[in-house]
Short mmCIF file of C-alpha atoms in Angstrom, two decimals:
data_model
loop_
_atom_site.label_atom_id
_atom_site.label_comp_id
_atom_site.label_asym_id
_atom_site.label_seq_id
_atom_site.Cartn_x
_atom_site.Cartn_y
_atom_site.Cartn_z
CA MET A 1 -36.85 111.28 54.37
CA SER A 2 -39.50 113.86 55.22
CA GLU A 3 -39.02 117.46 54.11
CA GLU A 4 -40.86 120.70 54.83
CA ILE A 5 -40.24 124.22 53.52
CA LEU A 6 -41.20 127.16 55.87
CA ILE A 7 -41.53 130.71 54.32
CA ASN A 8 -41.67 133.69 56.66
CA VAL A 9 -42.58 136.94 54.84
CA THR A 10 -42.59 140.44 56.38
CA PRO A 11 -42.39 143.87 54.66
CA VAL A 12 -38.68 144.11 55.49
CA GLU A 13 -37.42 140.64 54.72
CA THR A 14 -38.21 137.23 53.54
CA ARG A 15 -36.78 134.11 55.19
CA VAL A 16 -36.99 130.50 53.97
CA ALA A 17 -36.04 127.35 56.01
CA LEU A 18 -35.61 123.96 54.50
CA VAL A 19 -36.30 121.42 57.16
CA GLU A 20 -35.45 117.60 56.72
CA ASN A 21 -36.64 115.12 59.36
CA GLY A 22 -37.30 117.86 61.77
CA MET A 23 -33.91 119.39 61.50
CA LEU A 24 -33.02 122.72 59.76
CA GLN A 25 -30.71 122.04 56.80
CA GLU A 26 -30.83 125.33 54.74
CA ALA A 27 -31.77 128.91 55.44
CA TYR A 28 -32.22 131.80 53.02
CA VAL A 29 -32.61 135.55 53.77
CA GLU A 30 -33.58 138.27 51.39
CA ARG A 31 -34.07 141.78 52.69
CA THR A 32 -36.10 144.37 50.97
CA SER A 33 -33.33 146.99 51.28
CA ARG A 34 -30.58 144.73 50.08
CA LYS A 35 -31.88 142.08 47.67
CA GLY A 36 -29.49 139.68 46.04
CA ILE A 37 -28.90 140.22 42.32
CA VAL A 38 -27.56 136.88 41.20
CA GLY A 39 -29.31 135.84 37.94
CA ASN A 40 -30.25 139.36 37.12
CA ILE A 41 -29.49 140.65 33.61
CA PHE A 42 -28.20 144.22 32.99
CA LYS A 43 -27.30 146.36 30.03
CA GLY A 44 -23.99 147.77 31.40
CA LYS A 45 -21.27 150.05 30.12
CA VAL A 46 -17.61 149.02 30.23
CA ALA A 47 -15.95 151.57 32.66
CA ARG A 48 -12.33 150.31 32.48
CA VAL A 49 -10.37 147.59 30.78
CA LEU A 50 -7.57 146.00 32.70
CA PRO A 51 -5.14 144.15 30.42
CA GLY A 52 -2.88 143.15 33.32
CA MET A 53 -5.75 141.20 34.90
CA GLU A 54 -7.37 140.07 31.68
CA ALA A 55 -10.55 141.67 33.01
CA ALA A 56 -12.77 144.81 33.01
CA PHE A 57 -14.91 146.76 35.30
CA VAL A 58 -18.51 147.31 34.13
CA ASP A 59 -20.95 149.89 35.37
CA ILE A 60 -24.35 148.26 35.83
CA GLY A 61 -25.88 150.97 38.03
CA LEU A 62 -24.70 149.64 41.39
CA GLU A 63 -22.67 151.47 43.98
CA ARG A 64 -19.55 149.57 43.05
CA ALA A 65 -18.49 148.67 39.45
CA ALA A 66 -18.92 144.96 38.65
CA PHE A 67 -16.07 142.75 37.41
CA ILE A 68 -15.92 140.54 34.43
CA HIS A 69 -13.04 138.32 33.41
CA ALA A 70 -12.07 137.67 29.73
CA SER A 71 -12.93 133.92 30.12
CA ASP A 72 -16.54 135.04 30.93
CA VAL A 73 -16.84 137.16 27.77
CA LEU A 74 -18.31 135.45 24.66
CA PRO A 75 -16.05 136.24 21.59
CA VAL A 76 -17.51 138.93 19.43
CA ASN A 77 -16.30 137.40 16.15
CA GLY A 78 -18.79 134.48 16.45
CA ASP A 79 -16.16 131.68 16.33
CA ASP A 80 -17.48 130.11 19.48
CA ASN A 81 -20.61 128.15 18.62
CA GLY A 82 -21.50 127.37 22.15
CA GLU A 83 -20.59 123.77 21.98
CA PRO A 84 -18.86 122.35 25.06
CA SER A 85 -15.15 121.75 24.61
CA ASP A 86 -13.04 119.00 26.10
CA GLY A 87 -9.67 120.72 25.61
CA PRO A 88 -8.31 123.61 27.60
CA ARG A 89 -9.96 126.98 26.66
CA THR A 90 -7.54 129.75 25.65
CA VAL A 91 -8.43 133.16 27.21
CA PRO A 92 -8.21 135.88 24.49
CA ASP A 93 -6.76 139.35 25.16
CA ILE A 94 -9.37 141.36 26.92
CA ARG A 95 -8.61 144.37 24.65
CA THR A 96 -9.87 142.29 21.62
CA LEU A 97 -13.21 141.66 23.34
CA LEU A 98 -14.06 144.94 25.15
CA ARG A 99 -13.35 148.67 24.95
CA GLU A 100 -14.10 151.38 27.34
CA GLY A 101 -17.60 152.99 26.85
CA GLN A 102 -18.88 149.87 25.04
CA SER A 103 -22.46 148.71 25.93
CA LEU A 104 -22.54 145.20 27.17
CA VAL A 105 -25.38 142.78 28.15
CA VAL A 106 -24.26 140.82 31.24
CA GLN A 107 -25.72 138.54 33.98
CA VAL A 108 -24.64 138.58 37.66
CA THR A 109 -23.06 135.22 38.69
CA LYS A 110 -21.99 136.35 42.19
CA ASP A 111 -23.45 139.07 44.47
CA PRO A 112 -21.15 141.74 45.76
CA ILE A 113 -19.42 140.25 48.78
CA GLY A 114 -17.39 142.27 51.27
CA THR A 115 -15.33 144.82 49.39
CA LYS A 116 -15.62 142.97 45.99
CA GLY A 117 -18.07 144.03 43.40
CA ALA A 118 -20.47 141.63 41.53
CA ARG A 119 -19.06 139.10 39.22
CA LEU A 120 -20.43 139.08 35.70
CA THR A 121 -20.72 136.91 32.54
CA THR A 122 -21.92 137.55 29.02
CA GLN A 123 -22.95 133.85 28.88
CA LEU A 124 -26.54 134.37 29.80
CA SER A 125 -28.79 131.72 31.34
CA ILE A 126 -32.53 132.01 32.12
CA PRO A 127 -33.86 129.34 34.55
CA SER A 128 -37.42 127.92 34.87
CA ARG A 129 -38.72 125.01 36.79
CA TYR A 130 -37.36 122.20 34.53
CA LEU A 131 -35.01 123.95 32.11
CA VAL A 132 -32.36 126.56 31.82
CA PHE A 133 -32.26 128.56 28.48
CA MET A 134 -28.97 129.82 27.21
CA PRO A 135 -29.12 132.32 24.39
CA GLY A 136 -26.48 131.90 21.79
CA VAL A 137 -25.68 128.27 22.70
CA HIS A 138 -26.39 125.31 20.45
CA HIS A 139 -26.48 122.25 22.56
CA VAL A 140 -28.69 120.38 25.06
CA GLY A 141 -27.21 119.50 28.37
CA ILE A 142 -28.61 117.52 31.28
CA SER A 143 -28.09 117.55 35.08
CA GLN A 144 -25.53 114.84 36.26
CA ARG A 145 -27.97 114.20 39.17
CA ILE A 146 -30.31 112.46 36.90
CA GLU A 147 -28.70 109.01 36.90
CA ASP A 148 -31.19 106.83 35.06
CA GLU A 149 -29.89 106.48 31.48
CA ASP A 150 -33.29 105.75 29.98
CA GLU A 151 -34.68 108.87 31.62
CA ARG A 152 -31.74 110.98 30.37
CA THR A 153 -32.31 109.71 26.91
CA ARG A 154 -35.93 110.34 26.94
CA LEU A 155 -35.55 114.00 28.20
CA LYS A 156 -32.80 114.80 25.85
CA LYS A 157 -34.70 113.38 22.83
CA THR A 158 -37.86 115.29 23.77
CA LEU A 159 -35.94 118.53 23.73
CA GLU A 160 -33.84 117.88 20.73
CA THR A 161 -36.91 116.86 18.64
CA ALA A 162 -38.81 120.12 19.75
CA ILE A 163 -35.78 122.25 18.81
CA GLY A 164 -35.41 120.48 15.48
CA GLU A 165 -38.97 121.23 14.52
CA GLN A 166 -38.45 124.95 14.94
CA GLU A 167 -37.06 127.00 12.03
CA HIS A 168 -34.74 128.89 14.29
CA CYS A 169 -33.97 128.39 17.97
CA ALA A 170 -32.17 131.33 19.63
CA GLY A 171 -30.29 129.10 22.15
CA GLY A 172 -29.70 125.94 23.77
CA PHE A 173 -30.99 124.24 27.02
CA ILE A 174 -29.91 122.46 30.17
CA ILE A 175 -32.35 119.97 31.65
CA ARG A 176 -32.58 120.43 35.40
CA THR A 177 -32.81 117.76 38.04
CA ALA A 178 -36.44 118.67 38.81
CA ALA A 179 -37.35 117.49 35.21
CA GLU A 180 -36.83 113.80 36.12
CA GLY A 181 -40.07 111.90 35.66
CA VAL A 182 -41.90 114.95 34.18
CA SER A 183 -44.08 114.57 31.14
CA ASP A 184 -43.10 115.63 27.67
CA ALA A 185 -45.92 118.20 27.64
CA ASP A 186 -44.66 119.99 30.72
CA ILE A 187 -41.09 120.06 29.36
CA LEU A 188 -42.31 121.60 26.02
CA ALA A 189 -44.53 124.09 28.01
CA ASP A 190 -41.41 125.20 29.97
CA MET A 191 -39.41 125.46 26.75
CA ALA A 192 -42.07 127.70 25.15
CA TYR A 193 -42.30 129.88 28.31
CA LEU A 194 -38.49 130.38 28.34
CA GLN A 195 -38.38 131.37 24.65
CA ARG A 196 -41.20 133.94 25.19
CA LEU A 197 -39.27 135.31 28.20
CA ASN A 198 -36.05 135.58 26.20
CA GLN A 199 -37.87 137.52 23.40
CA SER A 200 -39.20 140.07 26.00
CA ILE A 201 -35.61 140.44 27.32
CA ILE A 202 -34.30 141.14 23.79
CA ASP A 203 -37.00 143.70 23.26
CA ARG A 204 -36.07 145.52 26.54
CA ILE A 205 -32.36 145.41 25.71
CA GLU A 206 -33.07 147.24 22.45
CA HIS A 207 -35.12 150.05 24.17
CA VAL A 208 -33.04 150.86 27.34
CA ARG A 209 -29.87 152.86 27.79
CA ALA A 210 -27.02 151.59 29.75
CA PRO A 211 -26.67 151.15 32.69
CA ALA A 212 -30.10 149.55 33.21
CA ILE A 213 -31.64 146.27 34.44
CA VAL A 214 -33.47 144.25 31.71
CA TYR A 215 -34.37 141.08 33.64
CA GLN A 216 -34.83 140.51 37.36
CA ASP A 217 -35.01 137.05 38.90
CA LEU A 218 -38.17 136.08 40.88
CA PRO A 219 -38.42 137.03 44.54
CA LEU A 220 -37.11 134.47 47.10
CA PHE A 221 -40.50 133.07 48.20
CA ILE A 222 -41.22 132.06 44.45
CA ARG A 223 -37.67 131.04 43.63
CA THR A 224 -38.08 128.59 46.56
CA ILE A 225 -41.01 126.92 44.79
CA ARG A 226 -39.11 126.89 41.40
CA ASP A 227 -35.88 125.52 42.85
CA LEU A 228 -36.43 123.67 46.07
CA ILE A 229 -39.75 121.93 46.03
CA ARG A 230 -39.43 118.20 45.10
CA PRO A 231 -41.64 115.07 45.18
CA GLN A 232 -40.44 114.24 48.63
CA THR A 233 -41.48 117.67 49.96
CA GLU A 234 -44.39 117.14 52.23
CA LYS A 235 -45.45 120.62 52.87
CA VAL A 236 -44.66 124.30 52.06
CA ARG A 237 -46.04 126.56 54.64
CA ILE A 238 -46.21 130.38 54.11
CA ASP A 239 -47.29 132.83 56.89
CA SER A 240 -48.28 135.62 54.58
CA ARG A 241 -51.70 135.41 52.92
CA GLU A 242 -50.74 137.75 50.04
CA SER A 243 -47.49 135.91 49.29
CA HIS A 244 -49.37 132.58 49.53
CA GLN A 245 -51.78 133.77 46.82
CA LYS A 246 -48.81 134.71 44.53
CA VAL A 247 -47.19 131.37 45.16
CA MET A 248 -50.42 129.48 44.32
CA GLU A 249 -50.71 131.43 40.95
CA PHE A 250 -47.12 130.37 40.18
CA VAL A 251 -47.79 126.76 41.21
CA ARG A 252 -50.98 126.41 39.20
CA GLU A 253 -49.15 127.66 36.13
CA PHE A 254 -45.85 125.84 36.40
CA VAL A 255 -45.92 122.94 38.85
CA SER A 256 -49.65 122.16 39.39
CA GLU A 257 -48.76 118.72 40.78
CA PHE A 258 -47.60 120.42 43.89
CA GLU A 259 -50.68 122.46 44.51
CA SER A 260 -52.03 120.40 47.41
CA LYS A 261 -48.64 120.65 49.21
CA VAL A 262 -48.66 124.51 49.51
CA GLU A 263 -50.59 125.92 52.46
CA TYR A 264 -51.17 129.16 54.21
CA TYR A 265 -50.03 129.12 57.83
CA PRO A 266 -52.29 131.34 60.06
CA GLY A 267 -50.98 130.00 63.47
CA GLU A 268 -50.37 132.35 66.39
CA ARG A 269 -47.01 130.73 67.10
CA PRO A 270 -44.31 132.18 64.82
CA ILE A 271 -43.58 129.90 61.77
CA PHE A 272 -39.92 129.83 62.51
CA ASP A 273 -40.68 128.58 66.05
CA LEU A 274 -41.60 125.32 64.44
CA TYR A 275 -38.77 122.85 64.51
CA SER A 276 -36.72 125.40 66.55
CA VAL A 277 -35.63 127.12 63.41
CA GLU A 278 -34.86 130.47 65.19
CA ASP A 279 -32.64 128.62 67.69
CA GLU A 280 -30.81 126.79 64.95
CA ILE A 281 -30.07 130.05 62.95
CA GLN A 282 -28.64 131.57 66.10
CA LYS A 283 -26.43 128.53 66.74
CA ALA A 284 -25.21 128.82 63.03
CA LEU A 285 -23.73 132.12 63.84
CA SER A 286 -21.44 130.65 66.51
CA ARG A 287 -17.85 129.28 65.86
CA LYS A 288 -18.46 126.20 67.88
CA VAL A 289 -20.78 123.36 66.79
CA GLN A 290 -21.45 120.89 69.60
CA LEU A 291 -21.71 117.14 68.63
CA LYS A 292 -24.05 114.81 70.42
CA SER A 293 -21.17 112.62 71.53
CA GLY A 294 -19.50 115.32 73.39
CA GLY A 295 -17.02 116.32 70.72
CA TYR A 296 -17.20 119.58 68.86
CA VAL A 297 -16.40 121.33 65.65
CA ILE A 298 -14.73 124.79 65.22
CA ILE A 299 -15.69 126.80 62.02
CA ASP A 300 -13.66 129.93 61.11
CA GLN A 301 -14.63 131.87 57.96
CA THR A 302 -11.84 134.16 56.63
CA GLU A 303 -11.44 136.24 53.47
CA ALA A 304 -9.46 133.41 51.73
CA MET A 305 -11.04 130.33 52.92
CA THR A 306 -13.07 128.60 55.70
CA THR A 307 -11.23 126.28 58.05
CA ILE A 308 -12.97 123.60 60.13
CA ASP A 309 -11.34 121.86 63.09
CA ILE A 310 -12.68 118.76 64.84
CA ASN A 311 -12.02 117.91 68.55
CA THR A 312 -13.09 114.93 70.76
CA GLY A 313 -13.93 117.31 73.64
CA ALA A 314 -15.79 115.52 76.29
CA PHE A 315 -16.17 112.29 74.33
CA VAL A 316 -13.86 109.65 75.81
CA GLY A 317 -15.18 106.62 74.02
CA HIS A 318 -15.54 103.10 75.28
CA ARG A 319 -12.99 100.84 73.48
CA ASN A 320 -9.70 102.56 72.46
CA LEU A 321 -8.43 105.84 71.16
CA GLU A 322 -8.58 105.05 67.44
CA GLU A 323 -12.28 104.08 67.76
CA THR A 324 -13.01 107.22 69.69
CA ILE A 325 -11.36 109.35 66.97
CA PHE A 326 -13.19 107.39 64.13
CA LYS A 327 -16.65 107.84 65.80
CA THR A 328 -15.99 111.54 66.42
CA ASN A 329 -14.96 112.12 62.80
CA LEU A 330 -17.86 110.24 61.42
CA GLU A 331 -20.23 112.38 63.40
CA ALA A 332 -18.34 115.53 62.51
CA ALA A 333 -18.51 114.69 58.78
CA ARG A 334 -22.38 114.57 58.98
CA ALA A 335 -22.49 117.90 61.07
CA ILE A 336 -20.03 119.69 58.74
CA SER A 337 -22.12 118.89 55.61
CA ARG A 338 -25.17 120.28 57.30
CA GLN A 339 -23.31 123.35 58.52
CA LEU A 340 -22.00 124.19 55.01
CA ARG A 341 -25.54 124.22 53.78
CA LEU A 342 -27.03 126.00 56.70
CA ARG A 343 -24.35 128.72 56.82
CA ASN A 344 -23.99 128.88 53.09
CA LEU A 345 -20.23 128.69 53.22
CA GLY A 346 -18.50 128.91 49.82
CA GLY A 347 -15.06 129.02 48.21
CA ILE A 348 -12.10 127.09 49.50
CA ILE A 349 -12.83 124.91 52.69
CA ILE A 350 -10.18 123.05 54.55
CA ILE A 351 -11.29 120.33 57.01
CA ASP A 352 -8.89 119.19 59.78
CA PHE A 353 -10.14 115.78 60.84
CA ILE A 354 -8.54 114.19 63.93
CA ASP A 355 -5.60 112.11 62.71
CA MET A 356 -6.60 108.56 61.91
CA ASP A 357 -3.95 105.83 61.57
CA ASP A 358 -6.31 103.22 59.97
CA PRO A 359 -6.66 103.85 56.20
CA GLU A 360 -10.08 102.13 56.22
CA HIS A 361 -11.24 104.72 58.85
CA GLN A 362 -10.03 107.52 56.58
CA ARG A 363 -11.83 106.05 53.59
CA GLN A 364 -15.12 105.74 55.64
CA VAL A 365 -14.98 109.17 56.93
CA HIS A 366 -14.24 110.63 53.43
CA ARG A 367 -17.14 108.49 52.05
CA MET A 368 -19.55 109.77 54.70
CA LEU A 369 -18.68 113.41 53.83
CA GLU A 370 -19.15 112.81 50.13
CA LYS A 371 -22.46 110.95 50.74
CA MET A 372 -23.81 113.78 52.86
CA LEU A 373 -22.66 116.44 50.36
CA GLU A 374 -24.67 114.70 47.58
CA ARG A 375 -27.80 116.43 49.14
CA ASP A 376 -26.29 119.90 48.76
CA HIS A 377 -27.86 122.08 46.16
CA ALA A 378 -24.47 123.97 45.57
CA LYS A 379 -21.87 122.40 43.42
CA THR A 380 -18.96 120.83 45.60
CA LYS A 381 -15.68 119.28 44.76
CA ILE A 382 -13.81 117.33 47.41
CA THR A 383 -10.27 115.88 47.40
CA GLY A 384 -8.86 112.88 49.42
CA VAL A 385 -7.07 113.07 52.74
CA SER A 386 -3.73 114.93 52.14
CA GLU A 387 -0.39 114.10 53.67
CA LEU A 388 -1.10 116.48 56.42
CA GLY A 389 -4.33 114.84 57.24
CA LEU A 390 -6.45 117.57 55.72
CA VAL A 391 -9.51 117.34 53.48
CA GLU A 392 -9.73 120.11 50.93
CA MET A 393 -12.89 120.96 49.10
CA THR A 394 -14.68 123.80 47.26
CA ARG A 395 -18.27 124.89 47.37
CA LYS A 396 -19.68 127.18 44.77
CA ARG A 397 -20.32 130.57 46.25
CA THR A 398 -22.81 132.91 44.49
CA THR A 399 -24.26 134.86 47.47
CA GLU A 400 -23.06 135.99 50.87
CA SER A 401 -23.02 133.45 53.69
CA LEU A 402 -25.63 133.53 56.52
CA GLY A 403 -23.15 135.26 58.76
CA GLN A 404 -22.25 137.90 56.26
CA ILE A 405 -26.02 138.76 55.78
CA LEU A 406 -26.96 138.76 59.46
CA CYS A 407 -23.76 140.12 61.01
CA GLU A 408 -21.09 142.74 60.63
CA PRO A 409 -17.51 142.91 61.91
CA CYS A 410 -17.22 143.84 65.62
CA PRO A 411 -16.43 147.57 65.92
CA ILE A 412 -14.50 146.97 69.06
CA CYS A 413 -12.05 144.21 67.90
CA ASP A 414 -12.43 145.13 64.19
CA GLY A 415 -13.41 141.64 63.21
CA ARG A 416 -10.29 140.10 64.83
CA GLY A 417 -12.29 138.21 67.42
CA PHE A 418 -9.75 139.16 70.09
CA LEU A 419 -9.13 142.25 72.37
CA LYS A 420 -5.87 143.46 73.75
CA THR A 421 -5.60 142.57 77.40
CA GLY A 422 -5.87 145.37 80.08
CA GLU A 423 -2.20 144.71 80.82
CA THR A 424 -1.16 145.21 77.13
CA VAL A 425 -3.16 148.54 76.99
CA CYS A 426 -1.52 149.76 80.31
CA TYR A 427 1.96 149.24 78.80
CA GLU A 428 0.94 151.03 75.59
CA VAL A 429 -0.10 153.99 77.79
CA PHE A 430 3.21 154.02 79.50
CA ARG A 431 5.08 154.16 76.10
CA GLU A 432 2.77 156.83 74.89
CA ILE A 433 3.47 158.99 77.87
CA LEU A 434 7.30 158.63 77.40
CA ARG A 435 6.92 159.39 73.70
CA VAL A 436 4.75 162.57 74.39
CA ASN A 437 7.18 163.70 77.21
CA ARG A 438 10.01 163.71 74.88
CA ALA A 439 8.19 165.63 72.17
CA TYR A 440 6.19 168.26 74.16
CA GLU A 441 6.30 170.33 77.36
CA ALA A 442 3.59 169.67 79.85
CA GLU A 443 3.18 170.17 83.67
CA SER A 444 1.16 166.88 84.03
CA TYR A 445 -0.72 164.24 82.13
CA LEU A 446 -4.35 163.02 82.15
CA VAL A 447 -4.91 159.42 80.88
CA MET A 448 -8.48 158.83 79.70
CA ALA A 449 -9.32 155.12 79.35
CA SER A 450 -11.88 152.32 79.96
CA GLN A 451 -12.85 151.32 83.49
CA LYS A 452 -10.91 148.07 83.29
CA VAL A 453 -7.67 149.86 82.14
CA VAL A 454 -7.96 152.59 84.79
CA ASP A 455 -8.61 150.14 87.50
CA ARG A 456 -5.49 148.16 86.59
CA LEU A 457 -3.38 151.32 86.39
CA LEU A 458 -4.50 152.20 89.88
CA ASP A 459 -4.06 148.78 91.38
CA GLU A 460 -1.68 146.15 89.78
CA GLU A 461 0.33 148.79 87.85
CA ALA A 462 0.39 151.40 90.69
CA ASP A 463 4.13 150.73 91.33
CA ASN A 464 4.96 151.05 87.71
CA VAL A 465 2.94 154.33 87.45
CA ALA A 466 4.91 155.70 90.46
CA ASP A 467 8.13 154.79 88.94
CA LEU A 468 7.19 156.43 85.63
CA GLU A 469 6.20 159.70 87.48
CA THR A 470 9.57 159.76 89.27
CA PHE A 471 11.37 159.15 85.91
CA ILE A 472 9.64 161.96 83.99
CA GLY A 473 9.23 164.18 86.92
CA LYS A 474 5.53 164.89 86.45
CA SER A 475 2.30 163.72 87.82
CA ILE A 476 -0.11 161.41 86.03
CA ARG A 477 -3.84 161.41 86.63
CA PHE A 478 -6.53 159.00 85.41
CA GLN A 479 -10.12 159.42 84.25
CA VAL A 480 -12.66 156.67 83.35
CA GLU A 481 -14.42 157.20 79.99
CA PRO A 482 -17.44 154.85 80.04
CA PHE A 483 -17.91 154.83 76.25
CA TYR A 484 -14.27 153.90 75.54
CA SER A 485 -13.57 150.32 74.48
CA GLN A 486 -10.88 148.35 76.26
CA GLU A 487 -8.37 149.21 73.64
CA GLN A 488 -9.09 152.95 73.46
CA TYR A 489 -7.16 155.55 75.45
CA ASP A 490 -5.94 159.13 75.20
CA VAL A 491 -3.05 160.95 76.84
CA VAL A 492 -3.90 164.65 77.49
CA LEU A 493 -1.32 167.23 78.22
CA LEU A 494 -2.12 169.58 81.14
#
């Protein structure tokens, strides 16, 4: 599998495209005016404790107060030694953990999304290329994606030996997937870097007053190198000379083995025109995803969950209905896994595959979805096919989806996706005239509305207008307001 990373940097925003086999798989956008804050560490102040929700609001200097649940607050009595627990964890009373006005060092785990403030934790984690450092924790973990047992043992032993040789280690580590096959020297260099960084954070915490930021994660174009570049990555192309220089400094210091893969792109053709990235981003904002066979997938993102529906569309198959449905569902499973990554959809996701009678077909479609999701950088959890024929899954959500970053709710339909018909608005106008006529005295009425509504009132509804005039004994005039939406109207007393 060939893989390329394209980085488009402008003064107002940075965009990153992950392309696999010539097809866009993931897109990231960071705007200068509205940067994501996931991973940032703040010294905040507890603004309000909510015993009924076992949570608290914390002022970290943002427009909206951030939210922290009791389960995300490390106990202040030191009983928790940071070791992973197999049993269910009891959530203590939030009032025993926090009080209003208290200073608190927290890290953002979720960006503010919609009307919700940022989500916080006191369980800090500081990532680098190969490791994640966790202050106050006393164990070494390892990514489940590293499957080779010998390699897992080697990496864990290297780190545990280095920790044992230190008089005092201020925290534990998680070994990231990128560490697979990396030399002991590089792992230890990463470890030393993280400990130096942690000490600088501690020093800053002691000298700033809440609310204040004490650690800010790397900008998107450097995070991309830290988190996305892998041995199978063929090229990383950057269209900004200044950003390319900064990336090269980072690469030489932390991932020198990838130095030859990073290049400056000076081409006249915009970098996102390569592999039709711009077109694919535009398609990712649509509800409908067309499948090559002729079938299609409908994706609807709501506040509570994302629902995905599959239809055969124009695909009629060749053998029988069951085979047609099976092939459509298989193709949809591949397309859905890509769309989840590309659109960065998170939370609860419900997939309504076309009903399959054959249990073997259900198993193969489910396995295909699982296999494709293995390439997802976000953590996913998937259930089997339910009695209703639905597949339920979750995908970890830490930042806004692509649609939430690039779009806003339609001011005309208020995000519903539908408008009242001209007929419906006309009948609302009739009811409003009757209501106003009962409440006020007027010689006549003027209805101001959109062109489509006025045209209908003067044409298809002309008889009904005449009957209404006779009933109330007053004349009704109409005026087109070109800036009114289809649902807007006013009844003016004359």
